[in-house]
Tab-separated table of C-alpha atoms and ligand atoms in Angstrom:
chain	number	residue	atom	x	y	z
X	178	MET	CA	90.288	77.943	111.034
X	179	PRO	CA	87.815	80.556	110.697
X	180	GLY	CA	88.797	84.164	111.265
X	181	PHE	CA	85.457	85.719	110.924
X	182	GLU	CA	85.207	84.530	114.465
X	183	LEU	CA	86.531	87.291	115.337
X	184	PHE	CA	85.082	90.157	113.549
X	185	GLY	CA	84.722	93.711	115.734
X	186	ASN	CA	84.687	97.114	115.763
X	187	GLU	CA	88.721	97.066	114.920
X	188	GLU	CA	87.614	95.689	111.111
X	189	ARG	CA	84.672	98.131	111.349
X	190	LYS	CA	86.870	101.200	111.626
X	191	GLU	CA	89.185	100.347	109.176
X	192	VAL	CA	86.081	99.866	106.547
X	193	GLN	CA	84.438	102.817	107.527
X	194	ASP	CA	87.983	104.953	106.860
X	195	VAL	CA	87.371	103.033	103.213
X	196	LEU	CA	83.284	104.482	103.167
X	197	ASP	CA	84.170	107.854	104.380
X	198	ASN	CA	86.798	108.668	101.557
X	199	GLY	CA	84.869	106.516	98.720
X	200	VAL	CA	88.083	105.605	97.322
X	201	LEU	CA	87.671	101.816	96.963
X	202	MET	CA	90.649	101.110	94.737
X	203	ARG	CA	94.044	100.971	95.858
X	204	TYR	CA	95.379	103.025	93.693
X	205	GLY	CA	95.423	106.434	92.344
X	206	PHE	CA	92.742	109.528	93.911
X	207	ASP	CA	95.148	110.480	95.921
X	208	PRO	CA	93.752	113.903	96.870
X	209	MET	CA	90.520	111.908	97.721
X	210	ARG	CA	91.469	109.448	100.156
X	211	ASN	CA	92.438	111.077	103.112
X	212	GLY	CA	95.475	109.549	103.832
X	213	HIS	CA	94.249	106.153	103.559
X	214	HIS	CA	96.030	103.306	101.730
X	215	LYS	CA	94.616	100.164	103.407
X	216	ALA	CA	96.150	97.614	100.659
X	217	LEU	CA	99.108	99.417	100.424
X	218	GLU	CA	99.458	99.366	104.942
X	219	LEU	CA	98.195	96.000	104.759
X	220	GLU	CA	101.502	94.584	102.464
X	221	GLN	CA	103.371	96.905	104.948
X	222	ASP	CA	101.855	94.615	108.081
X	223	LEU	CA	102.409	91.695	106.489
X	224	ALA	CA	105.547	91.766	105.186
X	225	ALA	CA	107.007	93.050	108.728
X	226	LYS	CA	104.909	90.013	110.959
X	227	MET	CA	106.547	87.618	108.271
X	228	LYS	CA	109.974	89.400	108.491
X	229	VAL	CA	109.885	89.741	104.524
X	230	LYS	CA	110.805	92.589	102.006
X	231	HIS	CA	108.281	92.354	100.485
X	232	ALA	CA	104.215	91.516	100.564
X	233	GLN	CA	102.094	91.921	97.623
X	234	VAL	CA	98.728	91.427	98.409
X	235	VAL	CA	96.357	90.702	95.310
X	236	SER	CA	92.535	89.317	95.082
X	237	SER	CA	92.603	85.278	96.502
X	238	GLY	CA	94.557	82.656	97.309
X	239	THR	CA	94.674	81.162	93.629
X	240	ALA	CA	95.962	84.525	92.561
X	241	ALA	CA	98.764	84.604	95.112
X	242	LEU	CA	99.964	81.429	93.397
X	243	THR	CA	99.411	82.449	90.435
X	244	VAL	CA	100.951	85.938	90.442
X	245	ALA	CA	103.765	84.630	92.387
X	246	LEU	CA	104.709	81.594	89.922
X	247	ALA	CA	104.480	84.350	86.918
X	248	SER	CA	106.368	86.501	88.812
X	249	ALA	CA	109.524	83.902	88.622
X	250	GLY	CA	109.028	83.307	84.515
X	251	ILE	CA	106.995	80.098	85.455
X	252	GLY	CA	104.827	79.220	81.743
X	253	TYR	CA	104.081	77.820	79.662
X	254	GLY	CA	105.035	73.987	79.986
X	255	ASP	CA	107.300	74.185	82.657
X	256	GLU	CA	106.582	71.838	84.949
X	257	VAL	CA	105.920	72.005	88.647
X	258	ILE	CA	106.050	69.367	91.827
X	259	MET	CA	102.683	69.312	93.851
X	260	PRO	CA	101.105	67.071	96.279
X	261	THR	CA	98.136	65.041	95.716
X	262	PHE	CA	96.488	66.521	99.196
X	263	THR	CA	95.799	70.333	98.533
X	264	PHE	CA	92.637	72.391	97.422
X	265	VAL	CA	92.259	72.256	93.648
X	266	ALA	CA	93.303	75.940	93.307
X	267	SER	CA	97.519	74.456	93.145
X	268	PHE	CA	96.345	72.989	90.162
X	269	GLU	CA	94.297	75.707	88.812
X	270	ALA	CA	96.934	78.325	89.465
X	271	ILE	CA	99.783	76.467	88.249
X	272	LEU	CA	97.479	75.384	84.770
X	273	ALA	CA	96.963	79.474	84.852
X	274	THR	CA	100.385	80.286	83.679
X	275	GLY	CA	100.723	77.591	81.329
X	276	ALA	CA	102.547	75.075	83.251
X	277	ILE	CA	101.961	71.833	84.090
X	278	PRO	CA	101.195	70.375	87.423
X	279	VAL	CA	102.445	67.137	88.521
X	280	LEU	CA	101.277	65.558	91.137
X	281	CYS	CA	103.450	63.765	93.851
X	282	ASP	CA	102.928	61.366	97.109
X	283	ILE	CA	102.288	62.920	100.149
X	284	ASP	CA	104.111	60.760	103.561
X	285	ASP	CA	102.762	61.357	107.498
X	286	THR	CA	103.397	64.860	107.302
X	287	LEU	CA	100.465	65.138	105.116
X	288	THR	CA	102.442	67.326	102.329
X	289	LEU	CA	104.699	67.091	100.438
X	290	ASN	CA	107.249	62.998	100.663
X	291	PRO	CA	110.269	64.722	99.211
X	292	ALA	CA	111.766	61.524	98.280
X	293	ALA	CA	108.342	61.110	95.890
X	294	VAL	CA	109.343	64.610	95.027
X	295	GLU	CA	113.411	64.311	93.967
X	296	ALA	CA	111.561	60.961	91.785
X	297	ALA	CA	109.835	63.232	90.073
X	298	ILE	CA	111.822	65.886	88.721
X	299	THR	CA	112.547	65.904	84.897
X	300	SER	CA	114.671	68.586	82.405
X	301	LYS	CA	111.359	70.411	82.554
X	302	THR	CA	110.884	70.543	85.969
X	303	LYS	CA	110.779	74.084	86.918
X	304	ALA	CA	109.368	74.229	90.671
X	305	VAL	CA	108.447	72.451	93.620
X	306	MET	CA	105.212	73.594	96.012
X	307	PRO	CA	104.843	72.168	99.355
X	308	VAL	CA	101.009	72.832	100.347
X	309	HIS	CA	101.009	73.457	104.511
X	310	MET	CA	97.605	71.530	104.715
X	311	CYS	CA	95.376	72.287	107.732
X	312	GLY	CA	98.030	74.338	109.700
X	313	SER	CA	101.377	72.090	109.384
X	314	MET	CA	103.701	71.715	106.434
X	315	ALA	CA	106.008	69.596	104.399
X	316	ASP	CA	109.949	69.039	105.348
X	317	LEU	CA	110.724	71.968	104.195
X	318	ALA	CA	114.975	71.471	104.825
X	319	SER	CA	115.147	68.552	102.841
X	320	LEU	CA	112.734	70.449	99.963
X	321	LYS	CA	114.878	73.109	100.067
X	322	HIS	CA	118.154	70.695	99.523
X	323	ILE	CA	116.304	69.303	97.098
X	324	CYS	CA	115.913	71.841	95.372
X	325	ASP	CA	119.004	73.825	95.528
X	326	LYS	CA	120.799	70.682	94.061
X	327	HIS	CA	118.435	70.944	90.921
X	328	GLN	CA	118.215	74.927	90.732
X	329	LEU	CA	114.348	75.156	91.231
X	330	LEU	CA	112.168	77.128	92.556
X	331	LEU	CA	110.766	76.347	96.510
X	332	LEU	CA	106.999	78.083	96.280
X	333	GLU	CA	105.359	77.381	99.838
X	334	ASP	CA	101.447	77.762	99.242
X	335	ALA	CA	100.829	78.318	103.046
X	336	CYS	CA	96.739	79.452	102.853
X	337	GLN	CA	96.119	77.093	105.593
X	338	ALA	CA	98.992	77.457	107.808
X	339	ILE	CA	99.532	81.705	108.139
X	340	GLY	CA	100.404	81.850	111.986
X	341	GLY	CA	103.045	78.400	111.841
X	342	SER	CA	106.552	78.535	111.639
X	343	TYR	CA	109.715	76.430	110.602
X	344	ALA	CA	113.073	76.634	111.909
X	345	GLY	CA	111.824	80.404	113.396
X	346	LYS	CA	110.687	81.510	110.334
X	347	PRO	CA	107.185	82.430	109.543
X	348	LEU	CA	105.617	79.728	107.066
X	349	GLY	CA	105.882	81.003	104.280
X	350	SER	CA	108.962	82.720	104.088
X	351	TYR	CA	111.074	79.742	104.085
X	352	GLY	CA	110.896	79.279	100.280
X	353	ASP	CA	111.694	81.559	98.098
X	354	LEU	CA	107.911	82.319	97.171
X	355	GLY	CA	104.729	82.693	99.763
X	356	CYS	CA	101.606	82.795	98.925
X	357	PHE	CA	98.208	83.054	101.904
X	358	SER	CA	94.282	83.412	101.665
X	359	PHE	CA	92.542	85.455	103.282
X	360	ASP	CA	89.041	83.789	102.249
X	361	PHE	CA	86.015	83.343	103.739
X	362	VAL	CA	87.189	80.449	105.923
X	363	LYS	CA	90.969	80.695	106.445
X	364	THR	CA	92.534	81.616	109.288
X	365	ILE	CA	92.541	85.509	109.024
X	366	THR	CA	89.930	86.923	106.018
X	367	CYS	CA	89.276	89.912	104.445
X	368	GLY	CA	86.432	88.232	102.578
X	369	GLU	CA	88.540	87.671	99.695
X	370	GLY	CA	92.133	88.344	99.635
X	371	GLY	CA	95.477	86.379	99.043
X	372	ALA	CA	99.244	87.387	99.874
X	373	VAL	CA	102.463	87.028	98.099
X	374	ILE	CA	105.637	87.356	100.251
X	375	THR	CA	108.928	86.874	99.200
X	376	ASN	CA	112.704	88.284	100.123
X	377	ASN	CA	113.428	88.762	95.956
X	378	ASP	CA	113.118	91.861	95.131
X	379	THR	CA	112.607	91.174	91.433
X	380	TYR	CA	109.964	88.973	91.852
X	381	ALA	CA	108.604	91.352	93.847
X	382	ASP	CA	108.469	93.648	91.548
X	383	HIS	CA	107.261	91.264	88.809
X	384	ALA	CA	103.862	90.614	91.077
X	385	HIS	CA	103.916	94.116	91.520
X	386	LYS	CA	103.195	94.712	87.941
X	387	TYR	CA	101.957	91.070	86.397
X	388	HIS	CA	98.773	91.912	89.518
X	389	ASP	CA	97.485	95.026	87.652
X	390	HIS	CA	97.297	94.274	83.955
X	391	GLY	CA	101.554	95.317	83.994
X	392	HIS	CA	101.570	98.885	85.407
X	393	ASP	CA	104.861	100.427	86.212
X	394	HIS	CA	102.930	102.126	89.052
X	395	ILE	CA	105.395	104.501	88.412
X	396	GLY	CA	104.035	108.678	89.058
X	397	ASN	CA	100.706	109.382	89.811
X	398	ASP	CA	98.958	109.635	86.179
X	399	ARG	CA	97.416	105.607	85.751
X	400	GLY	CA	96.478	106.581	82.514
X	401	ALA	CA	100.312	107.739	81.257
X	402	GLU	CA	101.742	104.573	83.149
X	403	SER	CA	103.883	102.287	81.056
X	404	HIS	CA	103.252	98.728	80.974
X	405	PRO	CA	106.498	96.492	80.574
X	406	PHE	CA	104.848	93.139	80.249
X	407	LEU	CA	101.548	91.335	80.079
X	408	GLY	CA	99.316	91.398	83.395
X	409	TYR	CA	96.063	91.116	84.647
X	410	ASN	CA	93.583	92.391	87.506
X	411	TYR	CA	94.343	90.360	90.572
X	412	ARG	CA	93.950	93.873	92.155
X	413	ILE	CA	92.451	93.921	96.183
X	414	SER	CA	90.110	96.241	96.599
X	415	GLU	CA	90.588	98.516	99.569
X	416	LEU	CA	87.700	97.513	101.241
X	417	ASN	CA	88.737	94.101	101.500
X	418	ALA	CA	92.482	94.766	102.667
X	419	ALA	CA	90.823	97.640	104.910
X	420	VAL	CA	89.091	94.103	106.613
X	421	GLY	CA	92.609	92.528	106.138
X	422	ILE	CA	94.081	94.513	108.326
X	423	ALA	CA	92.288	94.557	111.481
X	424	GLN	CA	92.470	90.483	110.733
X	425	LEU	CA	95.962	90.058	110.392
X	426	ARG	CA	96.538	92.498	114.032
X	427	LYS	CA	94.503	89.997	115.527
X	428	LEU	CA	96.786	86.986	114.188
X	429	ASP	CA	98.868	86.271	117.410
X	430	HIS	CA	95.747	86.133	119.368
X	431	THR	CA	93.565	84.050	117.107
X	432	ILE	CA	96.523	81.074	117.253
X	433	SER	CA	96.815	81.449	120.573
X	434	LEU	CA	93.525	80.283	120.778
X	435	GLN	CA	93.474	77.448	118.292
X	436	GLN	CA	97.097	75.878	120.097
X	437	LYS	CA	94.771	75.962	123.271
X	438	ASN	CA	91.845	74.770	121.677
X	439	TYR	CA	94.018	72.071	120.107
X	440	SER	CA	96.004	71.000	122.863
X	441	ILE	CA	92.916	69.880	124.746
X	442	LEU	CA	91.279	68.159	121.994
X	443	ARG	CA	94.351	66.161	121.052
X	444	SER	CA	95.294	65.303	125.180
X	445	ALA	CA	92.024	63.382	124.833
X	446	LEU	CA	92.570	61.295	121.887
X	447	ALA	CA	96.244	60.656	123.143
X	448	THR	CA	94.769	58.275	125.464
X	449	ILE	CA	92.902	55.973	122.731
X	450	PRO	CA	95.682	53.495	121.681
X	451	GLU	CA	94.574	53.344	117.969
X	452	VAL	CA	94.809	57.216	117.384
X	453	SER	CA	98.170	58.652	115.942
X	454	PHE	CA	98.693	62.129	114.777
X	455	ARG	CA	99.947	63.407	112.144
X	456	SER	CA	103.725	63.874	112.374
X	457	VAL	CA	105.203	67.284	112.121
X	458	PRO	CA	108.420	68.276	111.631
X	459	ASP	CA	111.565	68.442	113.605
X	460	THR	CA	111.132	72.891	113.978
X	461	GLY	CA	108.452	72.969	112.678
X	462	VAL	CA	105.604	74.611	114.792
X	463	GLU	CA	101.772	74.240	113.632
X	464	SER	CA	99.065	76.691	113.901
X	465	TYR	CA	96.905	74.479	115.135
X	466	ALA	CA	94.041	75.148	112.486
X	467	PHE	CA	92.867	71.690	112.201
X	468	LEU	CA	93.583	68.936	114.592
X	469	SER	CA	94.637	65.839	111.992
X	470	PHE	CA	94.785	62.208	113.356
X	471	PHE	CA	95.103	58.668	112.225
X	472	LEU	CA	93.138	55.620	112.704
X	473	PRO	CA	94.417	52.152	112.142
X	474	ASP	CA	92.675	51.763	108.474
X	475	GLU	CA	90.571	53.058	106.161
X	476	ASN	CA	87.429	50.816	107.089
X	477	ILE	CA	87.789	52.165	110.765
X	478	ALA	CA	88.896	55.942	109.542
X	479	ARG	CA	85.401	56.061	108.337
X	480	LYS	CA	82.760	54.783	110.829
X	481	ALA	CA	84.826	56.971	112.961
X	482	HIS	CA	84.125	60.174	110.487
X	483	LYS	CA	80.504	58.515	110.700
X	484	THR	CA	79.998	57.795	114.077
X	485	LEU	CA	81.673	61.191	115.215
X	486	GLY	CA	79.634	62.959	112.926
X	487	GLU	CA	76.594	60.713	114.396
X	488	HIS	CA	77.912	62.171	118.329
X	489	GLY	CA	77.365	66.056	117.495
X	490	VAL	CA	80.702	66.229	117.235
X	491	ASP	CA	80.382	68.445	113.581
X	492	ALA	CA	83.337	69.757	111.106
X	493	CYS	CA	85.470	67.001	110.843
X	494	PHE	CA	86.943	65.926	108.047
X	495	TYR	CA	87.398	62.599	106.033
X	496	TRP	CA	89.802	64.079	103.294
X	497	TYR	CA	89.823	61.057	101.053
X	498	ASP	CA	86.222	61.271	99.906
X	499	ASN	CA	86.175	64.768	99.398
X	500	ASN	CA	85.848	66.371	95.947
X	501	TRP	CA	88.050	69.277	96.277
X	502	HIS	CA	90.651	68.737	98.308
X	503	TYR	CA	91.930	65.060	97.019
X	504	TYR	CA	93.277	64.349	93.981
X	505	LYS	CA	90.712	61.542	93.122
X	506	LYS	CA	88.327	63.325	92.653
X	507	TRP	CA	90.087	65.811	89.940
X	508	GLU	CA	89.163	64.038	86.309
X	509	HIS	CA	88.018	67.538	85.266
X	510	LEU	CA	91.486	68.944	85.715
X	511	LEU	CA	93.653	66.332	83.700
X	512	THR	CA	91.444	65.927	81.199
X	513	PRO	CA	89.805	69.018	78.257
X	514	SER	CA	86.470	69.409	78.222
X	515	SER	CA	84.505	71.656	75.419
X	516	LEU	CA	84.943	74.721	77.319
X	517	ILE	CA	88.462	74.577	78.502
X	518	LYS	CA	90.891	73.704	75.971
X	519	TYR	CA	94.344	72.935	76.459
X	520	ALA	CA	97.608	72.410	73.641
X	521	ASP	CA	98.406	68.745	72.990
X	522	ASP	CA	101.566	69.116	75.218
X	523	ILE	CA	99.810	70.158	77.957
X	524	VAL	CA	97.380	67.125	77.470
X	525	SER	CA	100.262	65.266	77.252
X	526	GLY	CA	102.279	66.185	80.484
X	527	LEU	CA	98.938	66.326	82.576
X	528	GLN	CA	98.863	62.378	81.009
X	529	ARG	CA	101.714	61.879	83.748
X	530	ASN	CA	98.974	62.438	86.626
X	531	ASN	CA	96.918	59.892	85.543
X	532	LYS	CA	98.450	57.293	87.907
X	533	ALA	CA	97.424	55.411	91.159
X	534	PHE	CA	99.246	57.083	94.309
X	535	PRO	CA	98.770	54.491	96.628
X	536	ALA	CA	101.230	55.782	99.123
X	537	SER	CA	98.639	59.532	98.978
X	538	ASP	CA	95.715	56.615	99.438
X	539	ALA	CA	97.100	55.053	102.402
X	540	TRP	CA	97.648	57.809	105.011
X	541	MET	CA	94.555	59.823	103.591
X	542	GLY	CA	92.026	57.234	104.181
X	543	ARG	CA	92.977	56.514	107.818
X	544	THR	CA	93.163	60.444	108.160
X	545	ILE	CA	90.489	62.483	109.923
X	546	SER	CA	90.835	66.148	110.782
X	547	CYS	CA	88.803	68.423	112.930
X	548	LEU	CA	88.515	72.420	112.276
X	549	ILE	CA	89.645	73.783	115.424
X	550	LYS	CA	87.143	76.802	116.365
X	551	VAL	CA	88.412	79.822	118.295
X	552	GLY	CA	85.262	81.101	120.117
X	553	TRP	CA	84.501	77.424	121.743
X	554	SER	CA	84.151	77.916	125.423
X	555	GLU	CA	86.540	76.009	127.391
X	556	ASN	CA	83.280	74.055	128.625
X	557	GLU	CA	82.615	73.658	125.245
X	558	VAL	CA	85.959	72.316	124.563
X	559	LYS	CA	86.398	69.582	127.040
X	560	GLU	CA	82.444	68.264	126.453
X	561	ARG	CA	83.216	67.897	122.319
X	562	ALA	CA	87.010	66.316	123.555
X	563	SER	CA	84.623	63.409	125.841
X	564	LYS	CA	82.344	63.213	123.070
X	565	MET	CA	85.026	63.000	120.448
X	566	VAL	CA	86.664	60.160	123.093
X	567	GLU	CA	83.321	58.495	123.697
X	568	ALA	CA	82.591	58.023	119.427
X	569	LEU	CA	85.590	56.611	119.239
X	570	ALA	CA	86.214	53.901	122.055
X	571	SER	CA	82.227	52.986	120.085
X	572	ILE	CA	83.410	51.564	117.512
X	573	LEU	CA	87.692	50.778	118.332
R	293	PLP	C1	92.009	78.559	100.687
R	293	PLP	C2	93.520	77.931	99.443
R	293	PLP	C3	93.509	78.212	98.366
R	293	PLP	C4	93.543	79.568	97.587
R	293	PLP	O1	92.719	80.498	98.738
R	293	PLP	P1	91.413	81.206	98.065
R	293	PLP	O2	91.419	82.432	98.304
R	293	PLP	O3	90.007	81.095	97.967
R	293	PLP	O4	91.449	81.776	96.161
R	293	PLP	C5	94.573	77.787	97.704
R	293	PLP	N1	95.661	76.983	98.887
R	293	PLP	C6	95.251	76.370	99.417
R	293	PLP	C7	95.477	75.380	99.887
R	293	PLP	C8	94.397	76.563	100.309
R	293	PLP	O5	93.232	76.174	101.493
């Protein structure tokens, strides 16, 4: 999903605009700006692209998740259900608001299993956070049904899936709120950046204020603005936003290149009877950022991952062993340290996660995900496809 492969004069021009007027801050300094409001422009473009009323651009995907949760009133002692397979940021963002992340099993979509979500709901549950890992999505219709029934917020972590869709809607726009990351390895990048999208006017208004110290952004004098509630600094800089504007314009092109390369690799792997693919919910369209597939068991998957590397097939991930993406390596998040202290009831809330997730382990133990690059020539992809088939055939 590397948007960083496609830098060009478009990004240069946008960044140059900012350097020319010298205003790196998104608010204020109107007389110097020469009409350039890059963060605002990125918000307008993103809202239009995602077909939502509001987009709030922030400094990272982690910031986006934190701002989204806080803006919807999630806070101290509330429980938020999230999957065992994600990036640690989903967990960190929930904790940052004072809420308790409650881990929940995934299924063959590699995202939240709706039945497991329903079983994890308690009187403290306030939100469900599906994470659309590796370019594909959760069964959002089932999750929405559960959320409606229990009056829970549905918040999509779409950081890895911008450009995909579900039921005809862009991923991130189906739930009450959706979040994107524009970090240096995501499908489109600002260097560092992120966004919250929503159709809810109140959440959007809260996000606007909360991400900038609680500023109400009324009038032209920042020093004189009032502050209805606490906030922090999750602002994006104009330089980063400028890159995002150019990147967002390329999104459809990037996705079409990913789809083309993904399809070639997938057709090749589909000829191997022992390989099956991650399931994509009905009406879902992937962003094709990764090709994820299952081997018959953990042992074979480990061997397959090793042999792919030995055959020169780079950028294939065995997430089951990964420090950052799977709950098994997250002891540091579950237990307070001398530096990071949690309140006693947060500690006891977190203890709920200290259990085995055999259903998740069974899927992740068999999964390999290969990054799809956009810069490959057709020959390179075809060569890669034959190498993959050859590598897998050697151990199956
Ligand atoms: C990258 C990512 C984030 C965090 O985004 P940053 O911009 O790096 O803070 C959150 N969730 C998922 C699933 C991600 O992949």
